[in-house]
XYZ file of C-alpha atoms in Angstrom:
113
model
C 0.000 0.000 0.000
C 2.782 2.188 0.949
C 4.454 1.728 -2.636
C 1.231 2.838 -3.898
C 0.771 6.060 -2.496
C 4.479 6.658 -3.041
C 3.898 6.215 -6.958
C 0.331 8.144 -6.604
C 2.565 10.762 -5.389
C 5.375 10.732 -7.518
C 2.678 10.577 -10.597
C 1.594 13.709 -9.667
C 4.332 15.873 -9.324
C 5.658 14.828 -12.643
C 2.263 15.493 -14.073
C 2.392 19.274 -12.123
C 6.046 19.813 -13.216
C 4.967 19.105 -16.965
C 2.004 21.629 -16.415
C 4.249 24.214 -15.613
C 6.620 23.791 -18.570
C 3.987 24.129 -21.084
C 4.665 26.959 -23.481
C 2.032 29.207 -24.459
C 0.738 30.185 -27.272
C -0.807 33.247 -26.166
C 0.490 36.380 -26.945
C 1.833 38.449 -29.684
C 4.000 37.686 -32.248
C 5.900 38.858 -35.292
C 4.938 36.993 -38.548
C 7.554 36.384 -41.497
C 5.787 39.049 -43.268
C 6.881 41.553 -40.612
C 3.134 41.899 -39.132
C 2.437 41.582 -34.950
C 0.041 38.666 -35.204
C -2.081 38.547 -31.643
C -3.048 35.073 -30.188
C -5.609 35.121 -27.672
C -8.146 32.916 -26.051
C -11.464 32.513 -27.652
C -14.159 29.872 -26.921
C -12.031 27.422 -25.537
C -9.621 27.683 -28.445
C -7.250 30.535 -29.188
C -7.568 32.734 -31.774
C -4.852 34.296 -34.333
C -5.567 37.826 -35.508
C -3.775 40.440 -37.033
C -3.112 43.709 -35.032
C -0.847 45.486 -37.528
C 0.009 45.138 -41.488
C -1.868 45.195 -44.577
C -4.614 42.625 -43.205
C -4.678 44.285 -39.716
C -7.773 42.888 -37.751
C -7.994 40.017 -39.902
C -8.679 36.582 -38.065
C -6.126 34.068 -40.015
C -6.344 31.492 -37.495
C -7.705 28.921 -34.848
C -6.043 26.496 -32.771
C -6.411 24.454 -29.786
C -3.854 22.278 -27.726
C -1.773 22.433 -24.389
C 2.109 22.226 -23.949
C 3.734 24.273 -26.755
C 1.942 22.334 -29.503
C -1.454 23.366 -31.185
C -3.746 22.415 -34.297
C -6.402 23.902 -35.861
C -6.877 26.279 -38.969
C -4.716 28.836 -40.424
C -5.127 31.476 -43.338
C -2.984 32.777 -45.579
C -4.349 36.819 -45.704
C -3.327 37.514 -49.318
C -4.572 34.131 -50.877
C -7.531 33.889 -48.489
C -7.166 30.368 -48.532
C -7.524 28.297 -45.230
C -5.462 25.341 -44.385
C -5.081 22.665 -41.388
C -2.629 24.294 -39.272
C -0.130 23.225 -36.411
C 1.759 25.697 -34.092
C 4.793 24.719 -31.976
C 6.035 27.262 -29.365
C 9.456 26.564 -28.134
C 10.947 29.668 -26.228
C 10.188 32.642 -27.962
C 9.770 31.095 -31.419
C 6.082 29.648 -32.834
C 6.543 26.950 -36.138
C 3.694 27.977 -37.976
C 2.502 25.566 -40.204
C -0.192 24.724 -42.489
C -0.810 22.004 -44.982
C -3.043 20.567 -47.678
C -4.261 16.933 -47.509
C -1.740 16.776 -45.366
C 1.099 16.895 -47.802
C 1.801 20.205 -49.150
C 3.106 22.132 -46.248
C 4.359 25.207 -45.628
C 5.731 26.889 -42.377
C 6.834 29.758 -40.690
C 8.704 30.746 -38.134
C 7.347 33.446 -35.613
C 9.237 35.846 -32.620
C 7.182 36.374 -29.925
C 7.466 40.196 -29.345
């Protein structure tokens, strides 16, 4: 029993310390084009919208995920095409990505500002 609650234990302070390392998401960012991009919580999701640039208050994206990696929708502003998307945060950098059928990718790397 006691090995138990030892494990039980030691279970969840891995699963807190991994909480706490998550990178988010949240926050603004400068794209490849030069715009700030802002990410921001909406509806259980976060939202990507342009705050400055030629497409400035322009939603271009959607995601949803936990722990420096995301998925969801992203558009491209001057095509106005959407595609699946993934985001992966490490530090102050956010891969951008988005694909079609899942083959054609492109990405992007953002600075968080």
């Amino acid at each position: 029993m006691r090995m138990i609650i030892v494990a039980a234990a030691a279970a969840l302070a891995f699963s807190a310390a991994t909480v706490q390392a998550a990178e988010p998401i949240e926050g603004n960012w400068k794209t490849a084009s030069g715009s700030t991009a802002q990410i921001a919580p909406c509806g259980g999701s976060f939202c990507v919208t342009l705050k400055t640039g030629k497409h400035a208050g322009k939603q271009i994206g959607k995601m949803a995920g936990t722990g420096g990696s995301y998925k969801g929708t992203i558009t491209d502003p001057d095509a106005d095409k959407t595609y699946s998307g993934s985001g992966t945060v490490s530090g102050n950098s956010l891969k951008m990505k988005g694909c079609v059928l899942a083959v054609l990718c492109k990405s992007q790397t953002w600075s968080r500002l």
